[in-house]
Coordinates of C-alpha atoms in Angstrom, one line a residue:
M284 CA 0.0 0.0 0.0
T285 CA 1.3 3.4 -0.9
E286 CA 0.7 6.5 1.2
I287 CA 0.5 9.9 -0.7
V288 CA -0.5 13.3 0.6
S289 CA 0.3 15.5 -2.4
N290 CA -1.8 15.9 -5.5
T291 CA 0.9 18.1 -7.2
A292 CA 4.2 17.1 -8.6
V293 CA 6.9 16.3 -6.0
D294 CA 10.4 17.6 -5.9
T295 CA 12.5 14.4 -5.6
I296 CA 11.9 10.7 -5.7
Y297 CA 14.4 8.2 -4.2
F298 CA 14.3 4.6 -5.4
G299 CA 16.5 1.7 -6.5
G300 CA 17.9 0.6 -3.2
D301 CA 16.8 -0.7 0.2
I302 CA 14.7 1.9 2.1
V303 CA 14.6 1.2 5.8
T304 CA 11.7 3.3 7.1
V305 CA 12.0 2.6 10.9
D306 CA 8.2 2.7 10.7
D307 CA 6.7 -0.5 12.1
A308 CA 3.5 0.1 10.0
R309 CA 5.5 0.0 6.8
P310 CA 9.1 -1.3 7.5
S311 CA 10.3 -1.1 3.9
V312 CA 9.2 0.5 0.7
E313 CA 10.3 0.8 -2.8
A314 CA 10.3 4.6 -3.2
V315 CA 10.1 7.8 -1.3
A316 CA 9.0 11.2 -2.6
V317 CA 9.9 14.6 -1.1
K318 CA 8.1 17.9 -1.5
G319 CA 8.9 21.2 0.2
G320 CA 11.4 19.5 2.5
R321 CA 8.9 16.9 3.8
I322 CA 8.1 13.3 2.9
A323 CA 5.2 13.4 0.5
A324 CA 4.8 9.7 -0.5
V325 CA 6.1 6.3 0.5
G326 CA 5.3 3.0 -1.1
D327 CA 5.4 1.1 -4.3
L328 CA 7.7 2.5 -7.0
T329 CA 4.9 2.7 -9.7
D330 CA 2.6 4.6 -7.4
V331 CA 5.3 7.0 -6.2
L332 CA 6.6 7.7 -9.7
A333 CA 3.1 8.7 -10.6
Q334 CA 3.7 11.8 -8.4
A335 CA 6.5 13.0 -10.7
G336 CA 6.3 16.0 -12.9
D337 CA 8.6 17.5 -15.5
D338 CA 10.9 19.1 -12.9
T339 CA 11.0 16.2 -10.4
R340 CA 14.5 14.9 -9.7
L341 CA 14.8 11.1 -9.8
V342 CA 17.5 9.7 -7.6
N343 CA 18.5 6.1 -8.2
L344 CA 20.1 4.8 -5.1
R345 CA 21.9 2.1 -7.2
G346 CA 21.7 -0.5 -4.5
R347 CA 22.6 1.8 -1.6
T348 CA 20.5 2.0 1.5
L349 CA 18.3 5.0 2.6
L350 CA 17.6 5.5 6.3
P351 CA 16.1 8.3 8.3
G352 CA 18.7 10.9 9.2
F353 CA 20.5 10.0 12.4
V354 CA 19.4 11.9 15.5
D355 CA 22.3 12.6 18.0
A356 CA 21.1 11.6 21.4
H357 CA 24.0 13.2 23.2
S358 CA 27.2 15.0 22.3
H359 CA 28.9 18.4 22.5
L360 CA 28.8 20.1 19.2
S361 CA 30.9 23.0 20.1
L362 CA 33.5 20.9 21.8
T363 CA 33.6 18.6 18.8
G364 CA 34.6 21.6 16.7
F365 CA 37.2 22.5 19.4
Q366 CA 38.6 19.0 19.2
A367 CA 38.9 19.3 15.4
G368 CA 41.1 22.4 15.9
T369 CA 43.5 20.9 18.4
A370 CA 46.3 18.4 18.1
N371 CA 45.0 14.8 17.6
L372 CA 46.1 12.8 20.5
L373 CA 43.7 9.8 20.0
P374 CA 45.1 6.3 20.1
A375 CA 44.6 3.8 17.4
P376 CA 42.3 3.2 15.5
D377 CA 41.3 6.9 15.4
G378 CA 44.8 8.4 15.9
E379 CA 48.5 7.4 16.4
V380 CA 49.3 8.4 20.0
N381 CA 50.1 5.3 22.0
D382 CA 53.1 6.6 24.0
I383 CA 54.4 9.9 25.5
A384 CA 56.9 10.4 22.7
A385 CA 54.1 10.3 20.1
L386 CA 52.0 12.7 22.2
Q387 CA 54.9 15.2 22.5
A388 CA 55.6 15.0 18.8
A389 CA 51.9 15.6 17.9
L390 CA 51.8 18.7 20.1
K391 CA 55.1 20.1 18.7
A392 CA 53.8 19.5 15.1
W393 CA 50.5 21.3 15.9
T394 CA 52.4 24.4 17.1
D395 CA 53.5 24.9 13.4
T396 CA 49.9 24.9 12.1
E397 CA 47.9 28.1 11.5
T398 CA 45.7 27.3 14.6
G399 CA 48.8 26.4 16.7
K400 CA 50.4 29.7 16.0
A401 CA 47.2 31.7 16.7
W402 CA 46.1 30.1 20.0
T403 CA 47.8 31.1 23.3
W404 CA 47.7 27.6 24.7
I405 CA 49.2 24.5 23.1
I406 CA 46.3 22.1 23.2
G407 CA 45.9 18.4 22.3
F408 CA 42.8 16.3 22.6
G409 CA 42.1 12.6 23.1
Y410 CA 45.0 10.9 24.9
D411 CA 44.0 7.8 26.8
D412 CA 46.1 6.5 29.7
A413 CA 44.5 3.1 29.1
Q414 CA 46.2 3.0 25.7
L415 CA 49.5 4.8 26.5
A416 CA 52.6 2.7 27.1
G417 CA 53.0 2.6 30.9
L418 CA 49.2 3.1 31.5
A419 CA 49.9 6.5 33.0
H420 CA 48.8 10.1 32.3
P421 CA 51.4 12.6 31.0
T422 CA 52.7 14.8 33.7
R423 CA 53.9 18.4 33.9
D424 CA 57.5 17.2 33.2
D425 CA 56.3 15.4 30.0
L426 CA 54.6 18.6 28.9
D427 CA 57.4 20.9 29.9
A428 CA 59.4 19.0 27.2
V429 CA 57.0 20.5 24.7
S430 CA 57.2 24.0 25.9
V431 CA 58.1 26.0 29.1
E432 CA 57.2 29.4 27.6
R433 CA 53.6 28.6 26.5
P434 CA 51.0 26.9 28.6
V435 CA 50.2 23.3 27.5
L436 CA 46.9 21.4 28.0
V437 CA 46.3 17.8 27.0
I438 CA 42.7 16.6 27.3
H439 CA 41.9 13.0 28.2
Q440 CA 39.6 11.2 25.8
S441 CA 36.9 11.1 28.5
S442 CA 36.9 14.9 28.7
H443 CA 36.9 14.6 32.5
L444 CA 40.6 14.7 33.1
G445 CA 43.7 16.3 31.6
A446 CA 47.2 17.5 32.3
V447 CA 49.0 20.8 32.0
N448 CA 52.6 21.9 32.1
S449 CA 54.3 24.1 34.7
K450 CA 53.3 27.2 32.8
G451 CA 49.7 26.1 32.8
L452 CA 49.8 25.3 36.6
E453 CA 51.2 28.8 37.1
L454 CA 48.4 30.5 35.1
L455 CA 45.8 28.4 37.0
G456 CA 47.3 29.3 40.4
Y457 CA 47.7 25.6 41.3
D458 CA 50.6 25.0 43.7
E459 CA 51.4 23.1 46.8
S460 CA 49.2 25.4 48.9
S461 CA 46.2 24.9 46.7
E462 CA 43.3 22.9 48.0
D463 CA 41.4 20.5 45.7
P464 CA 38.3 22.3 44.4
E465 CA 34.9 20.8 45.3
G466 CA 34.1 18.0 42.9
G467 CA 37.7 17.8 41.6
V468 CA 41.3 16.7 42.3
I469 CA 44.7 18.3 41.7
R470 CA 47.0 15.3 41.6
R471 CA 50.3 15.6 43.4
W472 CA 53.8 14.0 43.2
P473 CA 53.9 11.0 45.6
G474 CA 54.6 12.0 49.2
T475 CA 54.3 15.8 48.5
L476 CA 51.7 18.5 47.9
V477 CA 53.3 19.6 44.7
P478 CA 50.9 19.3 41.7
N479 CA 52.2 16.8 39.1
G480 CA 50.1 18.4 36.3
V481 CA 47.3 15.9 36.2
L482 CA 43.8 17.3 36.9
E483 CA 40.5 15.7 37.5
E484 CA 36.9 17.0 37.0
T485 CA 36.4 20.6 38.2
A486 CA 40.1 21.2 38.6
F487 CA 40.5 20.1 35.0
F488 CA 37.4 22.0 33.7
A489 CA 39.0 25.2 35.1
A490 CA 42.1 24.6 32.9
W491 CA 39.9 23.9 29.8
G492 CA 38.0 27.1 30.3
K493 CA 41.2 29.1 30.9
S494 CA 42.7 27.8 27.6
A495 CA 39.8 29.2 25.6
E496 CA 39.5 32.6 27.3
D497 CA 41.0 34.5 24.4
F498 CA 38.9 33.0 21.7
D499 CA 36.9 35.8 19.9
E500 CA 33.4 35.3 18.5
K501 CA 34.8 34.6 15.0
E502 CA 37.0 31.8 16.3
R503 CA 34.2 30.3 18.4
R504 CA 31.9 30.4 15.3
R505 CA 34.6 28.7 13.2
L506 CA 34.9 25.9 15.7
I507 CA 31.1 25.4 15.9
G508 CA 31.2 25.1 12.1
L509 CA 33.8 22.4 12.3
G510 CA 31.7 20.5 14.8
Q511 CA 28.6 20.7 12.5
R512 CA 30.7 19.4 9.6
A513 CA 31.8 16.4 11.5
M514 CA 28.2 15.6 12.6
A515 CA 26.9 15.8 9.0
A516 CA 29.7 13.6 7.7
F517 CA 28.4 10.8 9.9
G518 CA 24.8 11.2 8.8
F519 CA 23.4 13.3 11.7
T520 CA 20.7 15.7 10.7
T521 CA 20.0 16.7 14.4
A522 CA 22.8 17.2 16.8
Q523 CA 23.1 18.1 20.5
D524 CA 25.3 20.6 22.3
G525 CA 25.0 19.1 25.7
R526 CA 25.9 21.1 28.8
V527 CA 26.8 24.5 27.5
M528 CA 28.8 25.9 30.4
T529 CA 28.8 29.7 29.9
T530 CA 26.7 32.4 28.5
T531 CA 29.6 33.2 26.2
D532 CA 29.3 29.7 24.7
L533 CA 25.6 30.0 24.4
D534 CA 25.9 33.4 22.7
A535 CA 28.3 31.9 20.2
L536 CA 25.7 29.3 19.3
R537 CA 23.1 32.0 18.9
A538 CA 25.5 34.0 16.7
A539 CA 26.2 31.0 14.6
A540 CA 22.5 30.4 14.1
D541 CA 21.8 34.1 13.4
N542 CA 24.5 34.0 10.7
G543 CA 22.9 31.0 9.0
L544 CA 25.7 28.6 9.8
F545 CA 23.5 25.6 10.7
D546 CA 22.6 23.1 8.0
I547 CA 21.4 20.7 10.7
D548 CA 19.1 21.1 13.7
V549 CA 21.0 21.8 16.9
V550 CA 19.5 21.3 20.4
A551 CA 21.4 23.0 23.2
Y552 CA 21.2 22.1 26.9
P553 CA 22.8 24.8 29.1
D554 CA 24.2 23.8 32.4
S555 CA 21.7 24.1 35.2
S556 CA 23.7 26.9 36.7
L557 CA 22.7 29.1 33.7
A558 CA 18.9 28.6 34.3
A559 CA 18.4 32.1 35.6
K560 CA 20.4 33.7 32.8
L561 CA 18.5 32.2 29.9
E562 CA 17.0 34.8 27.6
E563 CA 14.3 32.4 26.4
A564 CA 12.8 29.4 28.1
P565 CA 13.6 26.0 26.6
G566 CA 11.0 24.9 24.1
P567 CA 10.1 23.0 20.9
Q568 CA 10.6 25.9 18.4
Y569 CA 13.8 26.2 16.4
T570 CA 15.1 29.7 15.4
N571 CA 17.5 29.4 12.5
R572 CA 17.9 25.7 13.3
L573 CA 18.8 26.2 17.0
R574 CA 16.7 25.7 20.1
I575 CA 17.2 25.3 23.8
G576 CA 16.0 21.8 24.8
G577 CA 16.3 22.0 28.6
L578 CA 18.9 21.9 31.2
K579 CA 21.9 19.6 31.8
L580 CA 23.4 18.4 35.1
G581 CA 26.8 16.7 35.7
L582 CA 26.5 14.4 38.7
D583 CA 29.8 12.5 38.4
G584 CA 32.8 11.8 36.3
S585 CA 34.3 9.2 34.0
P586 CA 34.4 5.4 34.6
Q587 CA 37.5 5.0 32.3
G588 CA 39.1 7.9 34.2
R589 CA 38.0 6.3 37.5
T590 CA 36.2 9.4 38.6
A591 CA 32.7 8.1 38.2
W592 CA 30.7 7.7 41.4
L593 CA 30.1 4.0 42.2
T594 CA 28.4 2.2 45.1
Q595 CA 31.1 -0.6 45.0
P596 CA 34.8 0.0 44.9
Y597 CA 36.8 0.1 41.7
L598 CA 38.6 -3.1 40.8
T599 CA 41.9 -1.2 40.8
P600 CA 41.9 2.3 42.4
P601 CA 44.0 5.1 40.8
G602 CA 47.3 6.0 42.3
G603 CA 47.1 7.3 45.8
K604 CA 43.6 5.9 46.5
G605 CA 42.8 3.1 48.9
P606 CA 41.0 -0.2 48.2
E607 CA 37.6 1.3 49.1
Y608 CA 37.8 4.1 46.6
R609 CA 34.5 4.5 44.7
G610 CA 34.9 7.8 42.9
Y611 CA 33.0 10.9 44.0
P612 CA 30.0 13.0 43.3
A613 CA 30.2 16.3 41.4
M614 CA 27.1 17.8 43.2
T615 CA 25.5 17.5 46.6
D616 CA 22.1 15.9 47.0
D617 CA 20.5 19.3 47.7
M618 CA 22.1 20.8 44.6
V619 CA 20.7 18.1 42.4
L620 CA 17.3 18.3 44.0
D621 CA 17.1 22.0 43.6
A622 CA 18.1 21.7 39.9
V623 CA 15.6 19.0 39.1
C624 CA 12.8 20.7 41.0
G625 CA 13.6 23.9 39.3
A626 CA 13.2 22.3 35.9
Y627 CA 10.1 20.3 36.7
S628 CA 8.4 23.4 38.2
K629 CA 8.8 25.1 34.8
G630 CA 8.1 22.1 32.6
W631 CA 11.6 22.0 31.3
Q632 CA 13.4 18.8 30.3
I633 CA 16.3 17.8 32.4
L634 CA 19.3 15.7 31.3
A635 CA 21.8 14.3 33.9
H636 CA 25.3 12.9 33.3
V637 CA 25.3 9.8 35.4
N638 CA 28.0 7.2 34.8
G639 CA 28.3 5.5 38.2
D640 CA 25.4 3.7 39.8
A641 CA 25.7 6.0 42.9
A642 CA 25.1 9.0 40.7
V643 CA 22.1 7.2 39.1
D644 CA 20.8 6.7 42.6
Q645 CA 21.2 10.4 43.3
F646 CA 19.3 11.3 40.2
I647 CA 16.5 8.9 40.8
T648 CA 16.0 10.1 44.3
A649 CA 15.8 13.7 43.1
L650 CA 13.4 12.7 40.3
R651 CA 11.1 10.9 42.8
Q652 CA 10.8 14.0 45.0
A653 CA 10.3 16.3 42.1
T654 CA 7.7 14.1 40.6
T655 CA 5.8 14.0 44.0
R656 CA 5.9 17.8 44.2
Y657 CA 5.0 18.7 40.6
R658 CA 3.3 15.6 39.0
P659 CA 4.6 16.3 35.4
I660 CA 2.6 14.7 32.6
D661 CA 5.4 13.7 30.3
P662 CA 8.8 15.1 31.5
R663 CA 11.1 12.6 29.6
P664 CA 14.2 13.1 31.8
V665 CA 17.3 11.6 30.4
A666 CA 20.0 9.6 32.2
I667 CA 23.0 10.3 30.0
H668 CA 25.5 7.4 29.8
A669 CA 24.0 5.3 32.7
Q670 CA 27.0 3.0 32.2
T671 CA 26.6 1.0 35.4
A672 CA 22.9 1.2 35.8
R673 CA 21.6 -1.7 37.9
E674 CA 18.5 -3.7 37.2
D675 CA 16.6 -2.1 40.0
Q676 CA 17.5 1.3 38.7
L677 CA 16.1 0.4 35.2
D678 CA 12.9 -0.5 37.0
A679 CA 12.9 3.0 38.6
M680 CA 13.5 4.6 35.2
Q681 CA 10.5 2.8 33.8
E682 CA 8.4 4.0 36.7
L683 CA 9.6 7.6 36.4
G684 CA 9.6 7.9 32.6
V685 CA 13.4 8.2 32.4
I686 CA 15.0 7.7 29.1
P687 CA 18.4 5.9 29.5
S688 CA 20.9 7.1 26.8
F689 CA 23.8 4.7 26.7
F690 CA 27.3 5.4 25.5
S691 CA 27.4 2.0 23.8
M692 CA 30.8 2.6 22.1
H693 CA 32.4 2.1 25.5
T694 CA 32.3 -1.6 24.9
F695 CA 34.9 -1.2 22.1
Y696 CA 37.0 1.7 23.3
W697 CA 37.3 0.8 27.0
G698 CA 35.7 -2.7 27.4
D699 CA 39.1 -4.4 28.0
W700 CA 40.1 -1.6 30.4
Y701 CA 36.9 -2.0 32.3
R702 CA 37.4 -5.8 32.6
E703 CA 41.0 -5.6 33.7
T704 CA 41.3 -2.4 35.7
V705 CA 38.1 -0.5 36.3
L706 CA 35.2 -2.8 37.2
G707 CA 36.2 -6.5 36.7
E708 CA 34.6 -9.0 34.4
R709 CA 31.1 -9.3 36.0
R710 CA 30.4 -5.6 36.3
A711 CA 32.0 -4.7 33.0
A712 CA 29.7 -7.2 31.2
R713 CA 26.7 -5.0 32.2
I714 CA 27.8 -1.6 31.0
S715 CA 25.3 0.1 28.7
P716 CA 22.6 -2.5 29.5
A717 CA 20.5 -2.0 26.4
A718 CA 18.9 -5.5 26.3
S719 CA 17.8 -5.1 29.9
A720 CA 16.2 -1.7 29.1
L721 CA 14.4 -3.3 26.1
R722 CA 13.0 -6.1 28.3
R723 CA 11.3 -3.4 30.4
G724 CA 9.9 -1.6 27.3
L725 CA 12.2 1.4 27.8
R726 CA 12.8 3.4 24.7
Y727 CA 16.6 3.8 25.2
T728 CA 18.8 5.8 23.0
S729 CA 22.5 5.4 22.1
H730 CA 25.1 8.1 21.5
H731 CA 28.7 8.8 20.7
D732 CA 29.4 11.7 23.2
A733 CA 31.7 13.5 20.7
P734 CA 34.3 14.7 21.2
V735 CA 34.9 11.8 23.7
A736 CA 34.7 9.6 20.6
L737 CA 34.4 10.5 17.0
P738 CA 30.7 11.1 16.1
S739 CA 30.5 7.8 14.2
S740 CA 26.9 6.7 13.7
I741 CA 28.2 3.4 12.3
A742 CA 30.3 2.7 15.4
V743 CA 27.2 3.5 17.5
L744 CA 25.2 0.9 15.6
A745 CA 27.9 -1.8 15.5
S746 CA 28.7 -1.5 19.2
Q747 CA 25.2 -2.2 20.3
V748 CA 24.9 -5.3 18.1
T749 CA 28.3 -6.9 18.7
R750 CA 29.7 -5.4 22.0
V751 CA 33.2 -6.4 20.8
T752 CA 36.2 -4.9 22.6
R753 CA 39.5 -3.8 21.1
S754 CA 40.9 -7.2 21.8
G755 CA 38.0 -9.0 20.1
H756 CA 36.3 -10.1 23.4
V757 CA 32.5 -10.0 23.5
L758 CA 31.6 -7.9 26.5
G759 CA 28.2 -9.0 27.9
E760 CA 26.7 -11.0 25.1
Q761 CA 23.4 -11.0 26.9
Q762 CA 23.2 -7.2 26.4
R763 CA 23.5 -7.4 22.6
V764 CA 20.5 -6.0 20.7
S765 CA 19.2 -6.5 17.1
A766 CA 20.4 -4.2 14.3
L767 CA 16.9 -2.8 14.0
D768 CA 16.8 -1.9 17.7
A769 CA 20.2 -0.3 17.3
I770 CA 18.9 1.8 14.4
K771 CA 15.9 2.9 16.4
A772 CA 18.1 4.0 19.3
T773 CA 19.6 6.7 17.1
T774 CA 16.6 7.6 14.9
L775 CA 13.0 7.2 16.2
N776 CA 13.9 6.7 19.9
A777 CA 16.3 9.7 19.8
A778 CA 13.6 11.8 18.1
H779 CA 11.2 10.8 20.9
Q780 CA 13.9 11.8 23.5
Y781 CA 13.7 15.3 22.0
F782 CA 9.9 15.4 21.8
E783 CA 10.2 15.4 18.0
E784 CA 8.9 12.0 17.1
A785 CA 6.1 13.6 15.1
T786 CA 8.5 15.1 12.6
K787 CA 11.7 13.0 12.8
G788 CA 13.1 9.5 13.2
S789 CA 11.3 7.5 10.5
I790 CA 10.5 7.7 6.8
T791 CA 6.9 8.4 7.2
V792 CA 4.6 10.7 5.2
G793 CA 4.5 14.2 6.7
K794 CA 7.8 14.0 8.5
L795 CA 10.9 16.0 7.6
A796 CA 12.8 14.7 4.6
D797 CA 15.9 14.0 6.8
F798 CA 17.8 11.0 5.3
V799 CA 21.2 9.3 5.3
V800 CA 22.5 7.1 2.5
L801 CA 24.6 4.2 3.5
S802 CA 26.8 1.9 1.4
R803 CA 25.0 -1.2 2.7
N804 CA 22.0 -2.1 4.7
P805 CA 22.7 -2.7 8.4
L806 CA 19.7 -5.1 8.5
A807 CA 21.1 -7.2 5.7
V808 CA 24.8 -7.8 6.6
E809 CA 26.4 -9.9 9.2
P810 CA 26.8 -8.2 12.6
D811 CA 30.5 -8.0 12.4
E812 CA 30.2 -6.3 9.0
I813 CA 28.2 -3.3 10.2
K814 CA 31.3 -1.5 11.3
N815 CA 32.5 -1.4 7.7
I816 CA 29.4 0.4 6.4
Q817 CA 30.1 3.9 5.1
V818 CA 28.0 7.1 5.2
L819 CA 27.8 8.3 1.6
E820 CA 25.3 11.2 1.8
T821 CA 23.4 13.2 4.4
I822 CA 20.2 14.9 3.4
K823 CA 18.5 17.6 5.5
E824 CA 14.9 18.4 4.5
G825 CA 15.5 17.2 1.0
R826 CA 18.8 19.0 0.5
T827 CA 22.2 17.3 0.4
I828 CA 24.5 18.7 3.1
Y829 CA 27.2 16.0 3.0
P830 CA 29.2 15.7 0.8
E831 CA 29.3 19.5 0.7
Q832 CA 27.9 20.7 -2.6
E833 CA 29.7 23.1 -4.9

């Protein structure tokens, strides 16, 4: 059966390949027609072709696969652009930094680039102590070898830790007399109070903010553009800028939108501390492809960095910590409750970064109290990452209408590290418990959290289906999901997370003509072949935005 809503000639018709609609009422069709940026017809090729006119563009997919455009359930668009401007310190397979010498060489090479000459700080992004020879963070001494005149900042792949050189410590005012900031740690040389350059959480965030202080509006806008380009290249037609930390950053997003920079839709979630400073309330309406979706909280840190807040001790604590070390919270219970109640009282959506199960407990407790006070009809709070969510916590999410958004790519990037160092085999096997969520009817989503990982839609799909680690180990086979469920997690379910399921997430008549063209059909290949699929084209409301058109 063909569904048609237009009696006049359509603009474009796609045919000649697999069309995965992600619409249970019509899972696959032979052709799709677009008119005025929306889907005008889906169904049999003969019926859809009947809608063509003299000026209709006919697009033969030639065996390629058409899917709904991917909807980014969680990332940091601006920081993804920031990463693109810095020295690439990622380990294999996304980079070449697997020891301190390679890290130093990458930083020195970057200083000769146009950006490296223009920025005050020497900055690199993406090193991972779990992949560096010696399994240790770079120290101030390692970074002093790069420069003693310029401040140097290297950002851990988790984006929750980093290291600075001696000049950076000086500019930050961190010395042996400095106390650790609330929610953070200044690491010290063993047996002393002298900072060794490695910073955790709020101590690190201060360094990151300091490094970007002299960016002008033009530079911030350029970096936002780089972030958007990266998202579009991986098939995303809607992206998130999760946890915008300052009004300056929010103003940069608005300036980018006002200047017509966005080809994709961008949903920003300011940090809860900015709630009183918002010029407009979060809501469903886009202005120049930008809208404020709600507020974001950060309740703990990173499991791979061993700063996430757990109820049970880490398998191996980081240096200087005892055997009972469980990480630590980023916010007090009262702070979390005030933020959640503030959002619920206004009808605003709330997202919370919760990696450790203790942080999940804190979020659930606050949600229960806020729900009792305000009785929201459909709040759709989101538990971002929920890496170590327990079965009882998934029950509570079902009860409270929480959407778990899993960082499923952890199974590849840090699965082995979790097994051997962070959690141990039993707990590691349950990270990103997607199958457990599905058994409860939870409409979970999956994300890439760029710039923590590259914004690879295909890696997001593959990781959910295979759960294969770097070493080839299957991490928690019982938490694997089907390819279709994996696709839903980053299309229709993600649109639902944004309250946009009526216009996005499936190839359904009346919805926006947001599509992605893939080299192969994820539903028709072996699970271990999904990772090799390529994004060939990204289409936003009927217009190709990747590859960029001349």
